[in-house]
Coordinates of C-alpha atoms in Angstrom, one line a residue:
Chain A
M30 CA -23.2 -23.1 -15.0
V31 CA -23.1 -26.6 -13.4
N32 CA -19.7 -28.1 -13.2
Q33 CA -20.2 -31.8 -12.7
Y34 CA -16.5 -32.5 -11.8
H35 CA -16.8 -29.8 -9.1
E36 CA -20.1 -31.1 -7.7
D37 CA -18.8 -34.7 -7.6
L38 CA -15.6 -33.6 -5.9
L39 CA -17.5 -31.6 -3.3
K40 CA -19.7 -34.6 -2.5
K41 CA -16.8 -37.0 -2.4
T42 CA -14.8 -34.8 0.0
E43 CA -17.6 -33.7 2.3
Q44 CA -16.1 -35.2 5.4
Q45 CA -12.6 -34.1 4.6
R46 CA -13.7 -30.5 3.9
H47 CA -15.6 -30.6 7.2
N48 CA -12.5 -31.8 9.1
T49 CA -10.4 -29.1 7.6
E50 CA -12.9 -26.4 8.6
V51 CA -13.1 -27.8 12.1
F52 CA -9.3 -28.0 12.4
F53 CA -9.0 -24.3 11.3
K54 CA -11.7 -23.3 13.8
K55 CA -10.0 -25.1 16.6
L56 CA -6.6 -23.7 15.6
R57 CA -8.2 -20.2 15.7
D58 CA -9.5 -20.9 19.2
R59 CA -6.2 -22.2 20.5
L60 CA -4.3 -19.3 19.0
C61 CA -6.7 -16.7 20.4
L62 CA -6.5 -18.3 23.8
I63 CA -2.7 -18.3 23.8
F64 CA -2.6 -14.7 22.7
E65 CA -5.1 -13.6 25.4
E66 CA -3.1 -15.5 28.0
I67 CA 0.1 -13.7 27.0
E68 CA -1.9 -10.4 27.4
D69 CA -3.1 -11.5 30.8
K70 CA 0.4 -12.5 31.9
S71 CA 2.0 -9.2 31.0
G72 CA 0.6 -7.0 33.7
H73 CA 4.1 -6.5 35.2
L74 CA 5.2 -5.0 31.9
Y75 CA 2.3 -2.8 31.0
K76 CA 0.8 -1.5 34.3
D77 CA -1.2 1.3 32.7
D78 CA -2.7 -0.8 29.9
K79 CA -5.4 -3.4 30.2
P80 CA -4.9 -6.8 28.7
G81 CA -6.4 -7.1 25.2
K82 CA -9.4 -9.3 24.3
F83 CA -10.3 -10.5 20.9
I84 CA -13.4 -9.0 19.3
Q85 CA -15.1 -11.3 16.8
K86 CA -17.2 -10.2 13.8
K87 CA -19.1 -12.4 11.3
W88 CA -19.2 -11.4 7.7
K89 CA -21.1 -12.8 4.7
R90 CA -19.8 -12.9 1.2
L91 CA -22.2 -11.8 -1.5
G92 CA -21.4 -14.6 -3.9
G93 CA -21.6 -17.3 -1.1
G94 CA -20.1 -18.2 2.2
G95 CA -18.5 -15.9 4.7
G96 CA -16.2 -15.9 7.7
L97 CA -15.3 -14.6 11.1
T98 CA -12.7 -12.0 12.0
S99 CA -11.0 -12.1 15.4
I100 CA -9.1 -8.9 16.0
M101 CA -7.3 -7.8 19.2
S102 CA -5.7 -4.5 20.1
G103 CA -3.7 -5.4 23.1
R104 CA -0.7 -4.4 25.1
V105 CA 1.8 -7.1 24.0
F106 CA 0.0 -7.5 20.7
E107 CA -0.6 -4.0 19.4
K108 CA -2.7 -5.6 16.7
V109 CA -3.4 -9.2 15.9
G110 CA -5.9 -10.7 13.6
V111 CA -6.9 -14.4 13.4
H112 CA -9.4 -15.0 10.6
I113 CA -11.3 -18.0 9.3
S114 CA -13.5 -18.1 6.2
T115 CA -15.3 -20.6 4.0
V116 CA -16.3 -19.2 0.7
Y117 CA -17.8 -20.7 -2.4
G118 CA -19.8 -19.9 -5.6
D119 CA -18.9 -18.8 -9.1
S120 CA -15.2 -18.5 -9.7
P121 CA -14.0 -15.0 -10.1
K122 CA -13.3 -14.3 -13.7
N123 CA -10.0 -13.0 -15.0
V124 CA -8.5 -13.3 -11.5
T125 CA -6.2 -16.0 -10.3
S126 CA -4.7 -16.3 -6.9
D127 CA -1.6 -17.8 -8.6
E128 CA -0.6 -18.1 -12.2
N129 CA 0.1 -21.8 -11.5
S130 CA -3.3 -22.5 -10.1
K131 CA -5.7 -20.8 -12.4
I132 CA -9.2 -20.9 -11.0
L133 CA -11.3 -22.2 -13.8
N134 CA -14.5 -20.6 -15.0
G135 CA -17.0 -22.4 -13.0
K136 CA -17.5 -23.1 -9.3
F137 CA -15.1 -23.0 -6.4
W138 CA -15.1 -23.8 -2.7
A139 CA -12.4 -22.7 -0.3
T140 CA -11.7 -22.6 3.4
G141 CA -8.8 -21.0 5.2
I142 CA -7.3 -19.5 8.2
S143 CA -5.0 -16.5 8.4
V144 CA -3.0 -15.0 11.2
I145 CA -1.0 -11.8 11.4
A146 CA 0.5 -10.4 14.7
H147 CA 2.1 -7.0 15.1
P148 CA 3.5 -6.9 18.7
K149 CA 4.2 -3.6 20.4
N150 CA 7.7 -4.4 21.7
P151 CA 10.1 -3.9 18.7
H152 CA 12.1 -6.9 20.0
I153 CA 9.2 -9.3 19.2
P154 CA 9.0 -10.2 15.5
A155 CA 5.7 -9.9 13.6
V156 CA 4.4 -13.2 12.3
H157 CA 2.2 -14.1 9.4
F158 CA 0.6 -17.5 8.8
N159 CA -2.1 -18.9 6.6
T160 CA -3.3 -22.2 5.2
R161 CA -6.2 -22.9 2.9
M162 CA -7.9 -25.8 1.1
V163 CA -9.3 -24.9 -2.4
M164 CA -11.6 -26.9 -4.7
T165 CA -12.5 -26.2 -8.3
D166 CA -12.6 -29.4 -10.4
K167 CA -9.6 -30.5 -8.4
Y168 CA -8.4 -29.8 -4.9
W169 CA -5.3 -28.2 -3.6
F170 CA -3.8 -26.8 -0.4
G171 CA -1.8 -23.6 -0.1
G172 CA -0.3 -21.4 2.6
G173 CA 2.8 -20.7 4.6
A174 CA 4.3 -18.9 7.6
D175 CA 7.0 -16.3 7.8
L176 CA 8.7 -14.2 10.5
T177 CA 9.4 -10.5 10.3
P178 CA 11.8 -9.1 12.9
V179 CA 11.6 -5.3 12.8
L180 CA 15.0 -4.3 14.2
E181 CA 17.8 -4.5 11.7
I182 CA 20.1 -6.1 14.3
R183 CA 17.6 -8.9 14.7
R184 CA 16.9 -9.4 11.0
T185 CA 19.5 -12.1 10.5
Q186 CA 19.6 -15.8 9.8
E187 CA 21.8 -16.2 12.9
D188 CA 19.3 -14.7 15.3
Q189 CA 17.9 -17.1 17.9
D190 CA 14.3 -16.3 16.8
T191 CA 15.1 -16.9 13.1
I192 CA 16.8 -20.2 14.0
E193 CA 13.8 -21.4 16.1
F194 CA 11.3 -20.4 13.5
H195 CA 13.1 -22.1 10.7
E196 CA 13.5 -25.3 12.8
A197 CA 9.8 -25.3 13.5
M198 CA 8.9 -24.9 9.9
E199 CA 11.4 -27.6 8.9
K200 CA 9.8 -29.9 11.5
S201 CA 6.4 -29.1 10.1
C202 CA 7.5 -30.6 6.7
H203 CA 9.1 -33.6 8.3
K204 CA 7.8 -37.0 7.2
H205 CA 5.2 -35.4 4.9
K206 CA 5.7 -36.7 1.4
I207 CA 4.0 -33.6 -0.2
A208 CA 6.3 -31.2 1.7
D209 CA 9.6 -30.2 0.2
Y210 CA 11.1 -28.0 2.9
G211 CA 14.0 -26.7 0.8
K212 CA 11.6 -25.8 -2.0
F213 CA 9.1 -24.1 0.3
K214 CA 11.8 -22.1 2.1
K215 CA 13.2 -20.8 -1.2
W216 CA 9.6 -20.1 -2.4
C217 CA 9.1 -18.0 0.8
D218 CA 12.3 -16.0 0.3
E219 CA 11.3 -15.3 -3.3
Y220 CA 7.7 -14.5 -2.6
F221 CA 8.2 -12.1 0.3
Y222 CA 10.5 -9.8 -1.6
L223 CA 10.1 -6.1 -2.2
K224 CA 11.5 -5.7 -5.7
H225 CA 11.4 -1.9 -5.7
R226 CA 13.6 -1.8 -2.5
N227 CA 15.6 -4.9 -3.3
E228 CA 14.8 -6.1 0.2
I229 CA 13.2 -9.2 1.7
R230 CA 10.2 -8.6 4.0
G231 CA 11.3 -10.6 6.9
V232 CA 13.7 -13.5 7.5
G233 CA 11.7 -16.2 5.7
G234 CA 9.8 -19.3 6.6
I235 CA 7.9 -21.5 4.2
F236 CA 5.5 -20.8 1.4
F237 CA 3.6 -23.3 -0.8
D238 CA 0.7 -23.5 -3.2
N239 CA -1.0 -26.0 -5.5
L240 CA -0.3 -28.9 -3.2
C241 CA -2.2 -31.9 -4.4
S242 CA -0.9 -35.5 -4.2
N243 CA -4.3 -36.9 -4.9
N244 CA -4.4 -38.0 -1.3
I245 CA -6.3 -35.3 0.6
D246 CA -5.9 -37.0 4.0
S247 CA -2.2 -37.3 3.6
D248 CA -1.8 -33.7 2.4
F249 CA -4.1 -32.4 5.2
L250 CA -1.7 -34.0 7.8
F251 CA 1.0 -31.6 6.5
I252 CA -1.4 -28.6 6.7
K253 CA -2.2 -29.6 10.3
S254 CA 1.5 -29.9 11.0
V255 CA 2.2 -26.4 9.8
G256 CA -0.5 -25.0 12.1
N257 CA 0.6 -27.0 15.1
N258 CA 4.2 -26.1 14.7
L259 CA 3.4 -22.4 14.3
I260 CA 1.3 -22.4 17.5
D261 CA 4.2 -24.1 19.1
V262 CA 7.0 -21.8 18.1
Y263 CA 5.6 -18.3 17.9
P264 CA 4.5 -18.0 21.6
K265 CA 8.0 -19.2 22.5
I266 CA 9.5 -16.4 20.4
V267 CA 7.2 -13.9 22.0
F268 CA 8.3 -15.1 25.5
N269 CA 11.9 -14.9 24.5
N270 CA 11.6 -11.2 23.8
Y271 CA 8.6 -9.7 25.6
E272 CA 10.4 -8.6 28.7
K273 CA 13.2 -6.9 26.7
E274 CA 13.4 -3.1 27.2
W275 CA 13.2 -1.0 24.1
T276 CA 14.2 2.6 23.3
E277 CA 12.4 5.4 21.3
E278 CA 14.9 4.6 18.5
N279 CA 13.8 0.9 18.5
R280 CA 10.2 2.0 18.3
E281 CA 10.9 4.4 15.4
E282 CA 12.8 1.7 13.5
Q283 CA 9.8 -0.6 14.0
L284 CA 7.3 1.9 12.7
I285 CA 9.4 2.5 9.6
R286 CA 10.0 -1.2 9.0
R287 CA 6.2 -1.7 9.3
G288 CA 5.9 0.6 6.2
R289 CA 7.7 -2.1 4.2
Y290 CA 5.1 -4.5 5.4
V291 CA 2.4 -2.3 4.1
E292 CA 4.2 -1.8 0.8
F293 CA 4.5 -5.5 0.3
N294 CA 1.0 -6.3 1.2
L295 CA -0.6 -3.6 -1.0
L296 CA 1.9 -3.8 -3.9
Y297 CA 2.6 -7.5 -4.2
D298 CA 0.6 -9.8 -2.0
R299 CA -1.5 -12.1 -4.2
G300 CA -3.9 -12.8 -1.4
T301 CA -4.6 -9.1 -0.8
K302 CA -5.1 -8.3 -4.4
F303 CA -7.2 -11.5 -5.0
G304 CA -9.4 -10.7 -1.9
L305 CA -9.9 -7.1 -2.7
S306 CA -10.7 -7.6 -6.4
T307 CA -13.1 -10.4 -5.7
G308 CA -15.2 -8.6 -3.1
G309 CA -13.6 -10.3 -0.1
N310 CA -14.1 -8.9 3.4
V311 CA -12.0 -5.7 3.4
E312 CA -11.8 -5.6 7.2
S313 CA -10.2 -9.1 7.4
I314 CA -8.0 -8.6 4.3
L315 CA -6.6 -5.3 5.4
S316 CA -6.4 -6.2 9.1
S317 CA -2.9 -7.4 8.1
L318 CA -1.8 -3.7 8.0
P319 CA 0.1 -2.6 11.1
P320 CA -1.6 -0.4 13.7
I321 CA 0.8 2.5 13.4
V322 CA 3.3 3.1 10.6
K323 CA 5.8 5.8 9.6
W324 CA 7.2 7.0 6.3
P325 CA 9.2 9.9 7.6
Chain B
M12 CA 16.6 0.7 -32.1
V13 CA 16.5 4.1 -33.7
N14 CA 13.1 5.6 -34.0
Q15 CA 13.3 8.4 -36.6
Y16 CA 9.9 9.9 -35.7
H17 CA 11.0 10.2 -32.1
E18 CA 14.4 11.7 -33.0
D19 CA 12.8 14.2 -35.4
L20 CA 10.2 15.1 -32.8
L21 CA 12.8 15.7 -30.1
K22 CA 14.8 18.0 -32.5
K23 CA 11.8 19.9 -33.6
T24 CA 10.6 20.5 -30.0
E25 CA 14.0 21.2 -28.4
Q26 CA 13.0 24.8 -27.4
Q27 CA 9.6 23.8 -26.2
R28 CA 10.9 20.9 -24.1
H29 CA 13.5 23.2 -22.6
N30 CA 10.8 25.8 -21.8
T31 CA 8.7 23.1 -20.1
E32 CA 11.6 21.9 -18.0
V33 CA 12.4 25.5 -17.0
F34 CA 8.8 26.2 -16.1
F35 CA 8.6 23.1 -13.9
K36 CA 11.9 24.0 -12.1
K37 CA 10.7 27.6 -11.5
L38 CA 7.3 26.3 -10.2
R39 CA 9.2 24.0 -7.9
D40 CA 11.3 26.9 -6.6
R41 CA 8.2 29.1 -6.1
L42 CA 6.3 26.3 -4.3
C43 CA 9.2 25.4 -2.0
L44 CA 9.7 29.1 -1.2
I45 CA 6.0 29.5 -0.3
F46 CA 6.0 26.4 1.8
E47 CA 9.1 27.5 3.7
E48 CA 7.6 30.9 4.2
I49 CA 4.5 29.4 5.8
E50 CA 6.8 27.3 8.0
D51 CA 8.6 30.5 9.1
K52 CA 5.4 32.4 9.7
S53 CA 4.0 29.7 12.0
G54 CA 6.2 30.3 15.1
H55 CA 3.2 31.5 17.1
L56 CA 1.5 28.1 16.5
Y57 CA 4.4 25.7 17.0
K58 CA 6.7 27.3 19.6
D59 CA 8.6 24.1 20.3
D60 CA 9.2 23.0 16.7
K61 CA 11.7 24.6 14.3
P62 CA 10.5 25.7 10.9
G63 CA 11.1 23.1 8.2
K64 CA 13.6 23.5 5.4
F65 CA 13.6 21.5 2.2
I66 CA 16.3 19.0 1.7
Q67 CA 17.2 18.4 -2.0
K68 CA 18.6 15.2 -3.4
K69 CA 19.7 14.5 -7.0
W70 CA 19.1 11.0 -8.4
K71 CA 20.1 9.4 -11.7
R72 CA 18.0 7.0 -13.7
L73 CA 19.9 3.9 -14.9
G74 CA 18.3 4.0 -18.4
G75 CA 18.8 7.8 -18.8
G76 CA 18.1 11.1 -17.1
G77 CA 17.2 11.7 -13.5
G78 CA 15.7 14.2 -11.2
L79 CA 15.8 16.1 -8.0
T80 CA 13.7 15.4 -4.9
S81 CA 12.9 18.2 -2.4
I82 CA 11.4 16.9 0.8
M83 CA 10.6 18.9 3.9
S84 CA 9.6 17.6 7.4
G85 CA 8.2 20.7 8.9
R86 CA 5.8 21.9 11.6
V87 CA 2.9 23.1 9.4
F88 CA 3.8 20.6 6.7
E89 CA 4.5 17.3 8.5
K90 CA 5.8 16.0 5.2
V91 CA 5.9 17.6 1.8
G92 CA 7.6 16.6 -1.4
V93 CA 8.2 18.6 -4.6
H94 CA 9.9 16.6 -7.2
I95 CA 11.1 17.3 -10.8
S96 CA 12.5 14.8 -13.2
T97 CA 13.5 14.5 -16.8
V98 CA 13.9 10.9 -18.0
Y99 CA 14.5 9.3 -21.4
G100 CA 15.8 6.2 -23.1
D101 CA 14.2 2.9 -24.2
S102 CA 10.5 2.7 -23.4
P103 CA 9.7 0.3 -20.7
K104 CA 8.3 -2.9 -22.2
N105 CA 5.0 -4.3 -21.3
V106 CA 4.2 -1.3 -19.1
T107 CA 2.0 1.6 -20.0
S108 CA 1.2 4.5 -17.8
D109 CA -2.2 4.5 -19.3
E110 CA -4.1 2.1 -21.4
N111 CA -5.0 5.0 -23.7
S112 CA -1.4 6.2 -24.1
K113 CA 0.6 3.1 -24.8
I114 CA 4.3 3.8 -24.7
L115 CA 5.5 2.3 -27.9
N116 CA 8.4 0.0 -28.1
G117 CA 11.2 2.5 -28.9
K118 CA 12.4 5.6 -27.3
F119 CA 10.7 8.0 -24.9
W120 CA 11.5 11.4 -23.3
A121 CA 9.5 12.9 -20.4
T122 CA 9.7 15.7 -17.9
G123 CA 7.4 16.3 -15.0
I124 CA 6.8 17.9 -11.6
S125 CA 4.9 16.4 -8.7
V126 CA 3.8 17.7 -5.4
I127 CA 2.3 16.1 -2.4
A128 CA 1.7 17.9 0.9
H129 CA 0.6 16.2 4.2
P130 CA 0.0 19.0 6.7
K131 CA 0.1 18.3 10.5
N132 CA -3.1 20.2 11.4
P133 CA -6.0 17.9 10.5
H134 CA -8.0 21.0 9.4
I135 CA -5.7 21.6 6.5
P136 CA -6.4 19.3 3.5
A137 CA -3.6 17.3 1.9
V138 CA -2.9 18.2 -1.7
H139 CA -1.6 16.4 -4.7
F140 CA -0.5 17.9 -8.0
N141 CA 1.5 16.8 -11.0
T142 CA 2.0 17.7 -14.6
R143 CA 4.2 16.1 -17.2
M144 CA 5.2 16.3 -20.9
V145 CA 5.9 13.0 -22.6
M146 CA 7.3 12.3 -26.1
T147 CA 7.5 9.0 -27.9
D148 CA 6.7 9.4 -31.6
K149 CA 4.1 11.9 -30.6
Y150 CA 3.9 14.3 -27.7
W151 CA 1.3 14.6 -25.0
F152 CA 0.7 16.3 -21.6
G153 CA -0.8 14.7 -18.5
G154 CA -1.4 15.6 -14.9
G155 CA -3.9 16.9 -12.4
A156 CA -4.5 18.3 -9.0
D157 CA -6.8 17.1 -6.2
L158 CA -7.6 18.0 -2.6
T159 CA -7.9 15.5 0.3
P160 CA -9.5 16.9 3.4
V161 CA -8.9 14.4 6.2
L162 CA -11.8 15.2 8.6
E163 CA -15.1 13.7 7.6
I164 CA -16.9 16.9 8.5
R165 CA -14.7 18.8 6.0
R166 CA -14.9 16.2 3.2
T167 CA -17.9 17.8 1.5
Q168 CA -18.5 19.6 -1.8
E169 CA -20.0 22.5 0.3
D170 CA -16.9 23.1 2.3
Q171 CA -15.2 26.4 1.6
D172 CA -11.8 24.7 0.8
T173 CA -13.5 22.4 -1.7
I174 CA -15.3 25.3 -3.3
E175 CA -12.1 27.4 -3.6
F176 CA -10.1 24.5 -5.0
H177 CA -12.7 23.6 -7.6
E178 CA -12.9 27.3 -8.6
A179 CA -9.2 27.4 -9.1
M180 CA -9.1 24.3 -11.1
E181 CA -12.0 25.5 -13.3
K182 CA -10.1 28.8 -13.8
S183 CA -7.0 26.9 -14.8
C184 CA -9.0 25.4 -17.7
H185 CA -10.6 28.7 -18.7
K186 CA -10.0 29.8 -22.3
H187 CA -7.8 26.8 -23.0
K188 CA -9.2 24.9 -26.0
I189 CA -7.6 21.6 -25.0
A190 CA -9.0 21.7 -21.4
D191 CA -12.5 20.3 -20.9
Y192 CA -13.1 21.1 -17.2
G193 CA -16.2 19.0 -16.8
K194 CA -14.5 16.0 -18.3
F195 CA -11.3 16.5 -16.3
K196 CA -13.3 16.9 -13.1
K197 CA -15.2 13.7 -13.7
W198 CA -12.0 11.9 -14.7
C199 CA -10.5 12.9 -11.3
D200 CA -13.5 11.6 -9.4
E201 CA -13.3 8.3 -11.3
Y202 CA -9.6 8.0 -10.9
F203 CA -9.1 8.8 -7.2
Y204 CA -11.6 6.1 -6.2
L205 CA -11.0 3.2 -3.8
K206 CA -13.1 0.4 -5.2
H207 CA -12.5 -2.0 -2.3
R208 CA -13.9 0.6 0.1
N209 CA -16.4 2.2 -2.2
E210 CA -14.9 5.6 -1.2
I211 CA -13.4 8.6 -3.1
R212 CA -9.9 9.5 -1.9
G213 CA -10.6 13.2 -1.5
V214 CA -13.1 15.8 -2.8
G215 CA -11.8 15.9 -6.3
G216 CA -10.1 18.3 -8.6
I217 CA -9.0 17.7 -12.2
F218 CA -7.2 14.8 -13.9
F219 CA -6.1 14.5 -17.5
D220 CA -3.9 12.6 -19.8
N221 CA -3.0 12.2 -23.5
L222 CA -3.5 15.9 -24.1
C223 CA -2.3 16.6 -27.6
S224 CA -3.9 19.2 -29.9
N225 CA -0.9 19.1 -32.2
N226 CA -0.1 22.7 -31.0
I227 CA 2.4 22.2 -28.2
D228 CA 2.6 25.9 -27.3
S229 CA -1.1 26.2 -26.9
D230 CA -1.3 23.0 -24.8
F231 CA 1.6 24.1 -22.7
L232 CA -0.2 27.3 -21.8
F233 CA -2.9 25.1 -20.1
I234 CA -0.2 23.1 -18.2
K235 CA 1.3 26.4 -17.0
S236 CA -2.2 27.6 -16.0
V237 CA -2.8 24.5 -13.8
G238 CA 0.5 25.0 -12.0
N239 CA -0.1 28.7 -11.5
N240 CA -3.6 28.2 -10.2
L241 CA -2.4 25.5 -7.8
I242 CA 0.2 27.7 -6.4
D243 CA -2.4 30.4 -6.0
V244 CA -5.1 28.4 -4.3
Y245 CA -3.4 25.9 -2.0
P246 CA -1.5 28.4 0.2
K247 CA -4.8 30.2 0.6
I248 CA -6.4 27.0 1.8
V249 CA -3.5 26.5 4.2
F250 CA -3.9 30.0 5.7
N251 CA -7.7 29.5 6.0
N252 CA -7.1 26.6 8.3
Y253 CA -3.6 26.6 9.9
E254 CA -4.6 28.5 13.0
K255 CA -7.6 26.2 13.8
E256 CA -7.2 24.2 16.9
W257 CA -7.5 20.5 16.7
T258 CA -8.3 17.7 19.2
E259 CA -6.7 14.3 19.7
E260 CA -9.8 12.8 18.0
N261 CA -9.2 15.0 14.9
R262 CA -5.6 13.8 14.8
E263 CA -6.7 10.2 15.1
E264 CA -9.2 10.6 12.3
Q265 CA -6.4 12.2 10.2
L266 CA -4.0 9.3 10.7
I267 CA -6.7 6.7 9.8
R268 CA -7.8 8.7 6.8
R269 CA -4.2 8.8 5.7
G270 CA -4.3 5.0 5.5
R271 CA -6.8 5.3 2.7
Y272 CA -4.2 7.5 0.9
V273 CA -1.6 4.8 1.3
E274 CA -4.1 2.2 0.1
F275 CA -4.9 4.2 -3.0
N276 CA -1.3 5.0 -3.9
L277 CA -0.1 1.4 -3.5
L278 CA -3.1 -0.5 -4.8
Y279 CA -4.3 1.7 -7.7
D280 CA -2.1 4.7 -8.6
R281 CA -0.8 4.2 -12.1
G282 CA 2.1 6.6 -11.6
T283 CA 3.3 4.7 -8.5
K284 CA 3.0 1.3 -10.2
F285 CA 4.6 2.6 -13.4
G286 CA 7.5 4.3 -11.5
L287 CA 8.3 1.3 -9.3
S288 CA 8.1 -1.2 -12.0
T289 CA 10.3 0.8 -14.4
G290 CA 13.1 1.4 -11.9
G291 CA 12.1 4.9 -11.0
N292 CA 13.5 6.7 -7.9
V293 CA 11.8 4.9 -5.0
E294 CA 12.4 7.8 -2.6
S295 CA 10.6 10.3 -4.8
I296 CA 7.8 7.9 -5.8
L297 CA 7.0 6.8 -2.3
S298 CA 7.5 10.2 -0.7
S299 CA 3.8 10.6 -1.4
L300 CA 3.2 8.3 1.5
P301 CA 2.1 10.2 4.7
P302 CA 4.6 10.5 7.6
I303 CA 2.5 8.7 10.2
V304 CA -0.5 6.5 9.5
K305 CA -2.8 4.3 11.5
W306 CA -4.8 1.2 10.7
P307 CA -6.2 0.5 14.2

């Protein structure tokens, strides 16, 4: 089935789509470099463990496109994945990534980046970030970033990490017409919520979808801003905490808290469900799951 | 809303419902006793660990009824849950436990038992079992039992454990008109299947739902038979394996394989989804999740 609106949109936005892909790739490179530098600099903390190095794997999508997974099992970052993909083809039927942004029967094109880091030290919060550009017969951007401290005592809105993260996300929305920080923050709190436990997953951040002001260039500036602010704030939060000593009890609490992360991702996360049900790359989708988890 | 069919059915089946509840409770007692005996007898294998003891907790359901969880963290059984519940009230709206057995808008009553054991020794397979009796304006039985060896080398149809388990399940169907072993075995293979990984969860067993021959007593004999055969075969399988030595590699493989168990239960399992979305007891529903899991 040829969808003329879609074909026209793809042609018209060729340069912008290319720029978005390039930005995501460079962001991936910058993030991986920073994470590896942190690994290298932590020799005084983990004398017996070698610094981690990212391992990259290409994958192809049956229906069209593919991506590249970058996964590291390190000493500061027990597991971290930084993935990019560009996929296209026939829109999956009967599946929508969002009830508000139904993917039409027809063709789609999408490019995105996703990051999830599970540090070993229970004082360092886990972080999740992703942004994407989607085209059917219209375009939109979606994504977000949120922080998950794993120790109860650090899971507060008054914690320094939480404050810094929120400030960075607020800053990322600054001066961008399309970005309503208050709305995106609330959306994040509502989205990352475990109904069955009556618990939020982390301490929040921002979440957004269906962003389309009909000015791609302007909307894209916001998407860049989220990525740039994330890459600015998370390493700071890591450095704030990575020399802190932890106890067996802290580690146990972390492993149990990680179980909630798994529960959220498998029970509720739209991206996970969407990816798995549309033949996405299992390795990159489920690389969000923490390396070791306990349900005692 | 009064549903006269439902009220009449409940009255008419009072003795049979009572008998089912009593059978499930006695089965729970027998299972817990056997599991604790195995713990007690394993002192020569786990000198540093104490034998596990079941801890029981009552819970009440907001809409009516409740249950009792029995959970043990032991040395042979790293985590095992044996739960019974009897719940009733208004049928959950927009939720069905099975597309073939729509719970009608109206009242329901249900009683059930569920068992899940995650042994520590990677040579001992995990087991899952549950049976239930449900009444809306008709009655039906559902349930099943399936075995999950965690070492690739033991996950075959030729393995002695697999053979013994299948024999026991076939025997449980023997001479019961309502029980079509071939159908139930196939149903189990189809149900415990991880689409996104193109993998079966374990090595199979039986799975059934909507069983109703309009002779409750006769159908109940089959349900009893499944429970009695499970209690007969699983301890044998434990004893076949529990003295086998295992390596670090075996343990690692077990922890990774357990991840598939989590993926299945949270992504696909109807009981889990049904329970969590209808305000069931989170502790008993998610007690199926293994004690330690790895996604390296």
